[in-house]
PDB file of C-alpha atoms in Angstrom:
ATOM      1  CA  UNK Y 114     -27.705 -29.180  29.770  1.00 41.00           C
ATOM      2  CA  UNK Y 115     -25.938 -32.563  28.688  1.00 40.00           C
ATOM      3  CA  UNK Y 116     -28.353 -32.399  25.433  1.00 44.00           C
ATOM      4  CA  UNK Y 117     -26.149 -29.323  24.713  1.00 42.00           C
ATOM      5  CA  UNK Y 118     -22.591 -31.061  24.990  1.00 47.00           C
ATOM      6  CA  UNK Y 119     -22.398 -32.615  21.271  1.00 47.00           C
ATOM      7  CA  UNK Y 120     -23.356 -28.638  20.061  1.00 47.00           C
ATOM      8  CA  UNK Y 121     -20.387 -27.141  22.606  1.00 51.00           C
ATOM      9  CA  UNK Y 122     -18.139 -30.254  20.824  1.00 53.00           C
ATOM     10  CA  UNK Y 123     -19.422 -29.053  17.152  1.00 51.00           C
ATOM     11  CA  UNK Y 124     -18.135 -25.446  17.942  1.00 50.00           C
ATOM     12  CA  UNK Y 125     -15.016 -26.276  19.330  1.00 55.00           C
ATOM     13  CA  UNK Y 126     -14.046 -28.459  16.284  1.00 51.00           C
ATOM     14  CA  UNK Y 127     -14.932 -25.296  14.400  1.00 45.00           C
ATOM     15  CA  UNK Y 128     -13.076 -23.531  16.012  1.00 45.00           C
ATOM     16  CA  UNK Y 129      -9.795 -25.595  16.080  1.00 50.00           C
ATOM     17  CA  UNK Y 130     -10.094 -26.264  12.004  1.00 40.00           C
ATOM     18  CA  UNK Y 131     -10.523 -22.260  11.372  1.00 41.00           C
ATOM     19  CA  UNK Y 132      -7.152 -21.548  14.070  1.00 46.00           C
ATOM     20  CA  UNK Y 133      -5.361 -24.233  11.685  1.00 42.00           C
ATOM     21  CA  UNK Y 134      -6.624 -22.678   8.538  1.00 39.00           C
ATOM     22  CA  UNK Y 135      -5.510 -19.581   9.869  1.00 43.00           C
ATOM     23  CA  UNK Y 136      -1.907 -20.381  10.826  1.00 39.00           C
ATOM     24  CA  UNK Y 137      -1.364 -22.515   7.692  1.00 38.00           C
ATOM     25  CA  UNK Y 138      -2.050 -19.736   5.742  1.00 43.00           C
ATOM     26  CA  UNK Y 139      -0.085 -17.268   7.753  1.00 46.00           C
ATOM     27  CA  UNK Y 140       3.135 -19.957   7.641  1.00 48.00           C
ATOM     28  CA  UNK Y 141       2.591 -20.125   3.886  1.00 67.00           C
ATOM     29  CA  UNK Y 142       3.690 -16.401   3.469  1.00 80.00           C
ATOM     30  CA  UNK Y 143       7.473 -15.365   4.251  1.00 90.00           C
ATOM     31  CA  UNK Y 144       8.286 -12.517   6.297  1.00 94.00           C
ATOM     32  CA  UNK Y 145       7.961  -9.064   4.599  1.00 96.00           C
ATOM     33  CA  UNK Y 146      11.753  -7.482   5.240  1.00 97.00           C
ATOM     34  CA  UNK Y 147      11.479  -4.418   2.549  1.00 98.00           C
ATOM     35  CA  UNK Y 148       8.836  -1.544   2.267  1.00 98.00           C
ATOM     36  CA  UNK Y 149       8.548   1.567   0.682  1.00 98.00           C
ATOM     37  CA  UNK Y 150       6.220   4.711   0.849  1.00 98.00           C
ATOM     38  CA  UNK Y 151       5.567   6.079  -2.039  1.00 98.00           C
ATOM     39  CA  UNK Y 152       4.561  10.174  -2.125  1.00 98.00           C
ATOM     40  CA  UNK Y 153       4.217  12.678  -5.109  1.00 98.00           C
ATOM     41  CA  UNK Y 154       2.992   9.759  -7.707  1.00 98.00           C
ATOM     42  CA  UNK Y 155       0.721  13.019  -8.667  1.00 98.00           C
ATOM     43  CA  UNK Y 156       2.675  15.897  -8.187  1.00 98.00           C
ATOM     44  CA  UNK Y 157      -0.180  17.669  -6.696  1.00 98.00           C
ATOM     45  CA  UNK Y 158      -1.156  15.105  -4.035  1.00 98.00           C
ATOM     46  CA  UNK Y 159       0.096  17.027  -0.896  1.00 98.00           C
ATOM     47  CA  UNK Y 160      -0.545  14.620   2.275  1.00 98.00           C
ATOM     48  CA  UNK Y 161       1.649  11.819   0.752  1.00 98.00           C
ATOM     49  CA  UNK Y 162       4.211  14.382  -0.181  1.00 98.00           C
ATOM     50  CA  UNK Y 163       4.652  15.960   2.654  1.00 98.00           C
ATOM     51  CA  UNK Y 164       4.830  13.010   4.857  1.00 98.00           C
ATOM     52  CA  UNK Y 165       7.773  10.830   2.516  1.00 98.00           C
ATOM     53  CA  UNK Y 166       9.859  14.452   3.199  1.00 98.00           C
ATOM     54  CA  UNK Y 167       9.722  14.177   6.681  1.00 98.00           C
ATOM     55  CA  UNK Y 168      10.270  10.642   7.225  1.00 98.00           C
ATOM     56  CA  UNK Y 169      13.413  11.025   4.476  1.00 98.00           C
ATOM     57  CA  UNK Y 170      14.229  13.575   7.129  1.00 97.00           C
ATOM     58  CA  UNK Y 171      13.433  11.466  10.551  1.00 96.00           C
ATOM     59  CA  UNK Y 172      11.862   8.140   9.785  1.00 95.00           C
ATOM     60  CA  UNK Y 173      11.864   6.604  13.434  1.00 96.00           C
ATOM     61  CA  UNK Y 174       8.325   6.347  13.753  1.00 96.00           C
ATOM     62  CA  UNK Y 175       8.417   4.652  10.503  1.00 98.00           C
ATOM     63  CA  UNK Y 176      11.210   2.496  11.279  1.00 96.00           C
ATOM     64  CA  UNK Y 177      10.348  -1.230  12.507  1.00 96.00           C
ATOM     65  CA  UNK Y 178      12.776  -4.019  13.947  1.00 93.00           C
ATOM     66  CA  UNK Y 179      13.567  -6.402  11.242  1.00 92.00           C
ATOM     67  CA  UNK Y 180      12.222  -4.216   8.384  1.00 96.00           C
ATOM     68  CA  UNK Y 181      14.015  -1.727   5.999  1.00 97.00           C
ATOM     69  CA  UNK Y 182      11.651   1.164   5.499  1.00 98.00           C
ATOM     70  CA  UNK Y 183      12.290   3.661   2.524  1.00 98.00           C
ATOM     71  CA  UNK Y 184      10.108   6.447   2.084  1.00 98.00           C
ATOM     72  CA  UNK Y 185      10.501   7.499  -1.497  1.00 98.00           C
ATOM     73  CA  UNK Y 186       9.189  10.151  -3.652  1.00 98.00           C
ATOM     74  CA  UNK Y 187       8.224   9.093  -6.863  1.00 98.00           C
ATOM     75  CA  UNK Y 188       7.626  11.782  -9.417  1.00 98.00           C
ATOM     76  CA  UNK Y 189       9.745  14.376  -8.134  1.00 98.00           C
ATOM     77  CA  UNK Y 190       9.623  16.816 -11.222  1.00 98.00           C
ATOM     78  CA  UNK Y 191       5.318  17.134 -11.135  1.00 98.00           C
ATOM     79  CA  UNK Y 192       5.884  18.051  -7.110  1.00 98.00           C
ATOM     80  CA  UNK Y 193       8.131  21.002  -7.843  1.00 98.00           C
ATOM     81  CA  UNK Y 194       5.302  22.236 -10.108  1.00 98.00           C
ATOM     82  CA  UNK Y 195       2.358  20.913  -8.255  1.00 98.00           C
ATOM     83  CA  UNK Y 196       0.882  19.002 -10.852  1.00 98.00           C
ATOM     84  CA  UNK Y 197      -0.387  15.589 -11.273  1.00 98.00           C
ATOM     85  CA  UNK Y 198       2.099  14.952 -14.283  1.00 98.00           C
ATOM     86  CA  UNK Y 199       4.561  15.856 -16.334  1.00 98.00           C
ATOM     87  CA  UNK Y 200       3.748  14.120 -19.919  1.00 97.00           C
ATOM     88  CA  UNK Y 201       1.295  11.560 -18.828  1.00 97.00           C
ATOM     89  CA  UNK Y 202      -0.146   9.669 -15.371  1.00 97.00           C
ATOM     90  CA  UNK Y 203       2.895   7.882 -13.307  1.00 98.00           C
ATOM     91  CA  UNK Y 204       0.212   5.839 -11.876  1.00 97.00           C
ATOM     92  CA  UNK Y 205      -0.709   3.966 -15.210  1.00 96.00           C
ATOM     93  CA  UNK Y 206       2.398   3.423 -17.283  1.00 97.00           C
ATOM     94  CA  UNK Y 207       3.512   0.405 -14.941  1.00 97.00           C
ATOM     95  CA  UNK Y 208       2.914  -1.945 -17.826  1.00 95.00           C
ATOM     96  CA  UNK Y 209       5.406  -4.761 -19.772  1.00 94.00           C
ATOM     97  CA  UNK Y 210       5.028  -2.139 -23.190  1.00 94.00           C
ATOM     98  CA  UNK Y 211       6.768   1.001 -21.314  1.00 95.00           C
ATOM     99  CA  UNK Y 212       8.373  -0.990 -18.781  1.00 96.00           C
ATOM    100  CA  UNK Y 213      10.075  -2.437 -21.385  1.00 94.00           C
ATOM    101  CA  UNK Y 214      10.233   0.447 -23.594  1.00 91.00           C
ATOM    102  CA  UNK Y 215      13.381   1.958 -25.739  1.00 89.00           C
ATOM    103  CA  UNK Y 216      14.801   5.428 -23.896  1.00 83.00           C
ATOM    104  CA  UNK Y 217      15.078   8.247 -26.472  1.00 84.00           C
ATOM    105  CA  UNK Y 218      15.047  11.496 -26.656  1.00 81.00           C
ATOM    106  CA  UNK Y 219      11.231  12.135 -26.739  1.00 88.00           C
ATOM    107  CA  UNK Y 220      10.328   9.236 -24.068  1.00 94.00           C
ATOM    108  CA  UNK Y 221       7.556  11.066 -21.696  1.00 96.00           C
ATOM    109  CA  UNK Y 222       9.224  11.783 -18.603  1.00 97.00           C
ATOM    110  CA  UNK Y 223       6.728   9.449 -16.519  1.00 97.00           C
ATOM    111  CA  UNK Y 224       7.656   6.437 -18.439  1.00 97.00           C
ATOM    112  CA  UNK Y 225      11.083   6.988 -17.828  1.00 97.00           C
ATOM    113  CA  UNK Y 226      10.700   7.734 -14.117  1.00 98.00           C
ATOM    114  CA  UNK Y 227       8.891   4.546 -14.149  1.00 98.00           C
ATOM    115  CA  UNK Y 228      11.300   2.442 -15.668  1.00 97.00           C
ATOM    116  CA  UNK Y 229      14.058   4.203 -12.755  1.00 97.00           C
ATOM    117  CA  UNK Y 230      11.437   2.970 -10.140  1.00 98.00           C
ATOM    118  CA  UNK Y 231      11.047  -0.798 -11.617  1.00 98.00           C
ATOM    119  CA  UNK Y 232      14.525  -1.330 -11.003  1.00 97.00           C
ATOM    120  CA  UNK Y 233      14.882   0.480  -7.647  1.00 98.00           C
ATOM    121  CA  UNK Y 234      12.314  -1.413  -6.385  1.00 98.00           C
ATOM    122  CA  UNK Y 235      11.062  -3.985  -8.970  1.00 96.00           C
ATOM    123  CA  UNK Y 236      11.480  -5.861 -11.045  1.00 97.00           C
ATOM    124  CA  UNK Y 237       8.020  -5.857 -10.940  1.00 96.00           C
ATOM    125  CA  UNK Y 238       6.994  -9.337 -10.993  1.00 94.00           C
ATOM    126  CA  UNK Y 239       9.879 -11.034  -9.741  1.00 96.00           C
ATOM    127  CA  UNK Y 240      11.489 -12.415  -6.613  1.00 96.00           C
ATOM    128  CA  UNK Y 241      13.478  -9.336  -6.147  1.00 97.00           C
ATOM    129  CA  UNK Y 242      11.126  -7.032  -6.046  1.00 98.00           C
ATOM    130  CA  UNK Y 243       9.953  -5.159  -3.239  1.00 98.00           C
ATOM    131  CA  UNK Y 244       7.695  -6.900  -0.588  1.00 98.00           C
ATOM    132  CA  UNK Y 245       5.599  -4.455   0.064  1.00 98.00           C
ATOM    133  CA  UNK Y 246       4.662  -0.391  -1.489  1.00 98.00           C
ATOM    134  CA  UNK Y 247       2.716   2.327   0.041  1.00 98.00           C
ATOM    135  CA  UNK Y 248       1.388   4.118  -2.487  1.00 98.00           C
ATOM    136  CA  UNK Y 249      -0.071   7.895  -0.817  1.00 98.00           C
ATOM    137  CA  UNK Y 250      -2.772   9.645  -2.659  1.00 98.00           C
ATOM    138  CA  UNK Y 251      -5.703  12.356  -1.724  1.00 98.00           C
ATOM    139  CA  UNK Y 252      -8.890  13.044  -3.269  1.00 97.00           C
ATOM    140  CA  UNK Y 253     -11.455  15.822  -3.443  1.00 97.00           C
ATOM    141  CA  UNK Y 254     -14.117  13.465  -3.106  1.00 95.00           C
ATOM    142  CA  UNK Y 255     -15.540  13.108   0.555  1.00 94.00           C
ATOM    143  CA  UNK Y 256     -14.169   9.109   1.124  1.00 91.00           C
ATOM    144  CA  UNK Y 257     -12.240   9.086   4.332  1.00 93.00           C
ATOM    145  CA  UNK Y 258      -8.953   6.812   4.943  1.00 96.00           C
ATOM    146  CA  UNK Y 259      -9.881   4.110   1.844  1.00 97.00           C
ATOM    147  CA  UNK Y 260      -7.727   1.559   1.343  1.00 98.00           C
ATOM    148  CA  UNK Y 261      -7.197   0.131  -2.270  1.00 97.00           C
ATOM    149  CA  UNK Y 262      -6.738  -3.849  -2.779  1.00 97.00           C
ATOM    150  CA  UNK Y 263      -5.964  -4.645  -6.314  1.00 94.00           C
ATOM    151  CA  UNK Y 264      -6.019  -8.843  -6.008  1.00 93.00           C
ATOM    152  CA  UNK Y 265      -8.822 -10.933  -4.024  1.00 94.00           C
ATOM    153  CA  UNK Y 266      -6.279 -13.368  -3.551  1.00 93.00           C
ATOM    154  CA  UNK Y 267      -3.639 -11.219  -1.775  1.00 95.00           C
ATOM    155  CA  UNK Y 268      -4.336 -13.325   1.211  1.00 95.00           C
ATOM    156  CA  UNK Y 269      -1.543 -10.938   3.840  1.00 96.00           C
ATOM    157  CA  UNK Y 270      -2.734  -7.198   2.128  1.00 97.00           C
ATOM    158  CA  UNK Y 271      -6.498  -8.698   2.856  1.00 97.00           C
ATOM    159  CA  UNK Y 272      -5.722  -9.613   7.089  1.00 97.00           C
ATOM    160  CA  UNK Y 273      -3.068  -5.724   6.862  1.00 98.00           C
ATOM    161  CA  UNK Y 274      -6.637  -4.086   6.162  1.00 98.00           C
ATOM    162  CA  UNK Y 275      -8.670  -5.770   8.515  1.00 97.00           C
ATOM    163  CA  UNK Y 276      -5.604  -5.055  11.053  1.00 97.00           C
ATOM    164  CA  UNK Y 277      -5.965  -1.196   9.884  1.00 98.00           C
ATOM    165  CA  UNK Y 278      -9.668  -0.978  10.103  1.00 97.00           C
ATOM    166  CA  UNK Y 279      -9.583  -2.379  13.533  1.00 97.00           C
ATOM    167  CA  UNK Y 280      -7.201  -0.399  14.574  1.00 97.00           C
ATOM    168  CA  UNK Y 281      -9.057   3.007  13.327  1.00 97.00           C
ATOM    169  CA  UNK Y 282     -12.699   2.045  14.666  1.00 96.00           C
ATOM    170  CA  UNK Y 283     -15.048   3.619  14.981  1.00 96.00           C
ATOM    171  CA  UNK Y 284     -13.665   5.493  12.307  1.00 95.00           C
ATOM    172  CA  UNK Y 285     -14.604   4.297   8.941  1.00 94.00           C
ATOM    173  CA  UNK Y 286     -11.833   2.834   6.400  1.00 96.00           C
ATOM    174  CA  UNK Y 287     -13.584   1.406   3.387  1.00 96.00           C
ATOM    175  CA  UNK Y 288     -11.289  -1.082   0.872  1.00 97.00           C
ATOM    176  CA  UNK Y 289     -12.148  -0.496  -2.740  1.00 95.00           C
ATOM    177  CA  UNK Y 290     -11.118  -3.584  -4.599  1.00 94.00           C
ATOM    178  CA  UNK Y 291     -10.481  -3.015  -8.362  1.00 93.00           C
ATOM    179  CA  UNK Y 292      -9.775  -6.157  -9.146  1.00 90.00           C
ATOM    180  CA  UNK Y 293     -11.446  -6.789 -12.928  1.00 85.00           C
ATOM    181  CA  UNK Y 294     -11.021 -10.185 -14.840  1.00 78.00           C
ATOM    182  CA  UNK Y 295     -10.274  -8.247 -18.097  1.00 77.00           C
ATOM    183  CA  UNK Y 296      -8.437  -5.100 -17.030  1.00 77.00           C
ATOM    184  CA  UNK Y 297      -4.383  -5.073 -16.014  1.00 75.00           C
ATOM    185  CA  UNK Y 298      -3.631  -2.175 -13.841  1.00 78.00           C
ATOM    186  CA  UNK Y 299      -0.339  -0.344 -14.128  1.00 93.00           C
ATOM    187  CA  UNK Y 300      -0.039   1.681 -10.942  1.00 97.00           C
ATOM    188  CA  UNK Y 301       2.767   3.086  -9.556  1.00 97.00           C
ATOM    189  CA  UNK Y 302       2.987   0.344  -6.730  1.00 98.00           C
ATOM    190  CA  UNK Y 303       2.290  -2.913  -8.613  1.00 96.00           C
ATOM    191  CA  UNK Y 304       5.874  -2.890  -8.373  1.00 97.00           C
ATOM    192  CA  UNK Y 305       5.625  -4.856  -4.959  1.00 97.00           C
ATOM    193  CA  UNK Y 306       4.824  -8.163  -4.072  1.00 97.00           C
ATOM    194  CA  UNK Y 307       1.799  -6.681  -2.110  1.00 97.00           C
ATOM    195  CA  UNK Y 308       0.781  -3.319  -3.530  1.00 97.00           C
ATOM    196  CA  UNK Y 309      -1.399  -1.029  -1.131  1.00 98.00           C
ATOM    197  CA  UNK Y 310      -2.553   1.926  -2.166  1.00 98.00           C
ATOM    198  CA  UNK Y 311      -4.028   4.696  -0.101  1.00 98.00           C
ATOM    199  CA  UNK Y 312      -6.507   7.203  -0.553  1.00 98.00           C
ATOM    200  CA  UNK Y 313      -7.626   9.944   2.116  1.00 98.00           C
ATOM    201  CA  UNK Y 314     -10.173  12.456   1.555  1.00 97.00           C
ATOM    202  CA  UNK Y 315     -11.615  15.490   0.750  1.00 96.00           C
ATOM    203  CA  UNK Y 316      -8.577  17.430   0.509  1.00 97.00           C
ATOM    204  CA  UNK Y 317      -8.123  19.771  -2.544  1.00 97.00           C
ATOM    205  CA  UNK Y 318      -5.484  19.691  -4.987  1.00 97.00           C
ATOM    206  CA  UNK Y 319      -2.413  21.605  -3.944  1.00 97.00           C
ATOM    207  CA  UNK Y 320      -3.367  21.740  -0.130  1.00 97.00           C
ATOM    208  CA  UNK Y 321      -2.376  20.458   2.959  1.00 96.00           C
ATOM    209  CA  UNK Y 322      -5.009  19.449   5.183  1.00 97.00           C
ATOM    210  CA  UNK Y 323      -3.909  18.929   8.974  1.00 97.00           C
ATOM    211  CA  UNK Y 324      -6.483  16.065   9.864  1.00 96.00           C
ATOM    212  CA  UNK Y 325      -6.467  14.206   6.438  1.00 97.00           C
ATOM    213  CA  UNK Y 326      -2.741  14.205   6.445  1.00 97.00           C
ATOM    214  CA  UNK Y 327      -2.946  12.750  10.249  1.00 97.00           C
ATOM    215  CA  UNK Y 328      -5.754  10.079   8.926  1.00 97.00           C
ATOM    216  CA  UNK Y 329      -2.752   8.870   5.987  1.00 98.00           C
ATOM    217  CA  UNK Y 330      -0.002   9.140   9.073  1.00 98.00           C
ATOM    218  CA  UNK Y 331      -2.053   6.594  11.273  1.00 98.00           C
ATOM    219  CA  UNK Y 332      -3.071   4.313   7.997  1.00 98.00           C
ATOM    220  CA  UNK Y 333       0.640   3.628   7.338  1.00 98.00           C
ATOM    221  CA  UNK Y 334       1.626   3.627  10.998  1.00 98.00           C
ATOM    222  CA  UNK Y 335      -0.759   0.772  11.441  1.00 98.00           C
ATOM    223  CA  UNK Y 336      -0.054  -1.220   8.252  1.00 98.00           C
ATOM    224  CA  UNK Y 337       3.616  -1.239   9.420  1.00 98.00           C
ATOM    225  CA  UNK Y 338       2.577  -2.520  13.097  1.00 97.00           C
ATOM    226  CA  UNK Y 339       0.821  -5.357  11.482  1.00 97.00           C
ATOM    227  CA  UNK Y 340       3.736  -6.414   8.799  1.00 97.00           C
ATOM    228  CA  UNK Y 341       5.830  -6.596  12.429  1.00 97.00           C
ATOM    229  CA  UNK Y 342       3.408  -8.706  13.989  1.00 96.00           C
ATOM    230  CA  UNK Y 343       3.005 -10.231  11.403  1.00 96.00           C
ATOM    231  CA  UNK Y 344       6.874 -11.338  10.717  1.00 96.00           C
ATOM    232  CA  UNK Y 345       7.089 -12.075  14.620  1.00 94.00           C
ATOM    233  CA  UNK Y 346       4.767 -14.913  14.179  1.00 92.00           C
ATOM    234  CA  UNK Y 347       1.539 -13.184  15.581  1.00 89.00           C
ATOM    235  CA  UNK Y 348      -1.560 -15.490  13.677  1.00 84.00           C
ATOM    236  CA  UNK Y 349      -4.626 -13.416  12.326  1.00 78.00           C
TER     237      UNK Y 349
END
C-alpha cells in the first residue's frame, strides 16, 4: 500500500494543475450580460418562430438574474409568407461586402435586414456587440437537438455545450463544428461575441412539431442556466 502513495501524490498534482487551468480560463472570460434568440432567420423554420413569439409575449422562463434576454425575430417578411427568403439566404449575407454595402432602391431585402440587425445587435466584430446569439433553426433531416460551434477556440460556447449535453443525457446532442481554415461564414448570429446556432430535427418545412419544438425549448433553457452559472462564478 505505501508503494502506491507517490502514484495517489501524481494524481492529485493532476488534479490541482487541471482545477487551476480550469478557473484561469474561466476568470479570463467576462461575464456574458446580453443575449438574444434569434427565430424566423428562414421564414419557414417554425420551432424557432414560434418560440421568439411567445417569449416576446412572456419571456420569464427566459429571463435570468443579471442578464438582458431579447428574443428577436429576424426575417420577419419570409415568416409572413413561410419561406426561407425573400431575395436571398439571411443566414449568409453577414459578411464586411453587404455589411458594408450602399442602400438603394434594388438592395435584396435580406441584406438590408441584415445590415438593421448588425447594428441592433452588432457591430459584428466589436466590443459592442452582443455577447451572446441564439440562432433557432429545424431540419428535415433526422439529427436531433445539434448544436453548431463555428470557432475551436471559443473556449465558453465549447464548456455551454458540454453543460447542454449533460444536461439532456441520455438524449443525444451532437456539436457540428464548421470551422474551415479557408472559408468565412456569414450567418445570421456571427453577430455575437459567441455565436450558437441550433438545429433540431426532422421537422418539415412549414410545420410545427410538438416534441422537436420542446427539444429547441430545453436547448436554450439550458444554455441560459449555464451563462448564469457561469457569470456567478461557478468553474467548469
Amino acid at each position: 500500500m505505501k508503494g502506491r502513495a507517490p502514484e495517489r501524490e501524481e494524481g492529485q498534482q493532476s488534479l490541482e494543475l487541471l482545477q487551476s487551468m480550469t478557473s484561469s480560463s474561466g476568470a479570463d472570460n467576462p461575464p456574458v450580460r446580453r443575449v438574444a434568440i434569434f427565430g424566423g432567420t428562414h421564414g419557414n423554420e417554425l420551432s424557432g418562430v414560434f418560440l421568439v413569439k411567445h417569449w416576446q409575449e412572456n419571456g420569464a422562463e427566459i429571463q435570468r438574474t443579471g442578464m438582458e434576454v431579447k428574443p428577436f425575430l429576424a426575417n420577419p417578411r419570409a415568416v409572413k409568407k413561410c419561406t426561407r427568403y425573400i431575395d436571398c439566404d439571411l443566414n449568409r449575407v453577414f459578411d464586411p461586402d453587404n455589411l458594408g454595402r450602399t442602400v438603394v432602391e434594388d438592395i435584396p431585402y435580406e441584406v438590408r435586414r441584415a445590415q438593421e440587425i448588425n447594428q441592433i445587435f452588432g457591430p459584428k466584430g466589436s466590443d459592442d456587440a452582443y455577447d451572446l446569439i441564439f440562432d433557432l433553426h429545424n431540419t428535415t433531416s433526422n439529427m436531433g437537438g445539434t448544436l453548431i460551434l463555428e470557432s475551436s477556440r471559443d473556449d465558453f460556447t465549447i464548456q455551454m455545450f458540454h453543460y447542454i449535453k449533460n444536461a439532456l443525457a441520455p438524449e443525444r446532442c451532437p456539436v457540428l463544428l464548421i470551422e474551415h481554415p479557408s472559408l468565412k461564414y456569414a450567418t445570421t448570429r456571427s453577430v455575437a461575441k459567441h455565436p450558437v446556432g441550433v438545429e433540431v430535427g426532422p421537422q418539415p418545412q412549414g410545420v410545427v412539431r410538438a416534441d422537436t419544438l420542446d427539444k429547441m425549448r430545453r436547448i436554450v433553457k439550458h444554455g441560459l442556466d449555464f451563462v448564469q452559472l457561469f457569470n456567478e462564478g461557478r468553474l467548469f
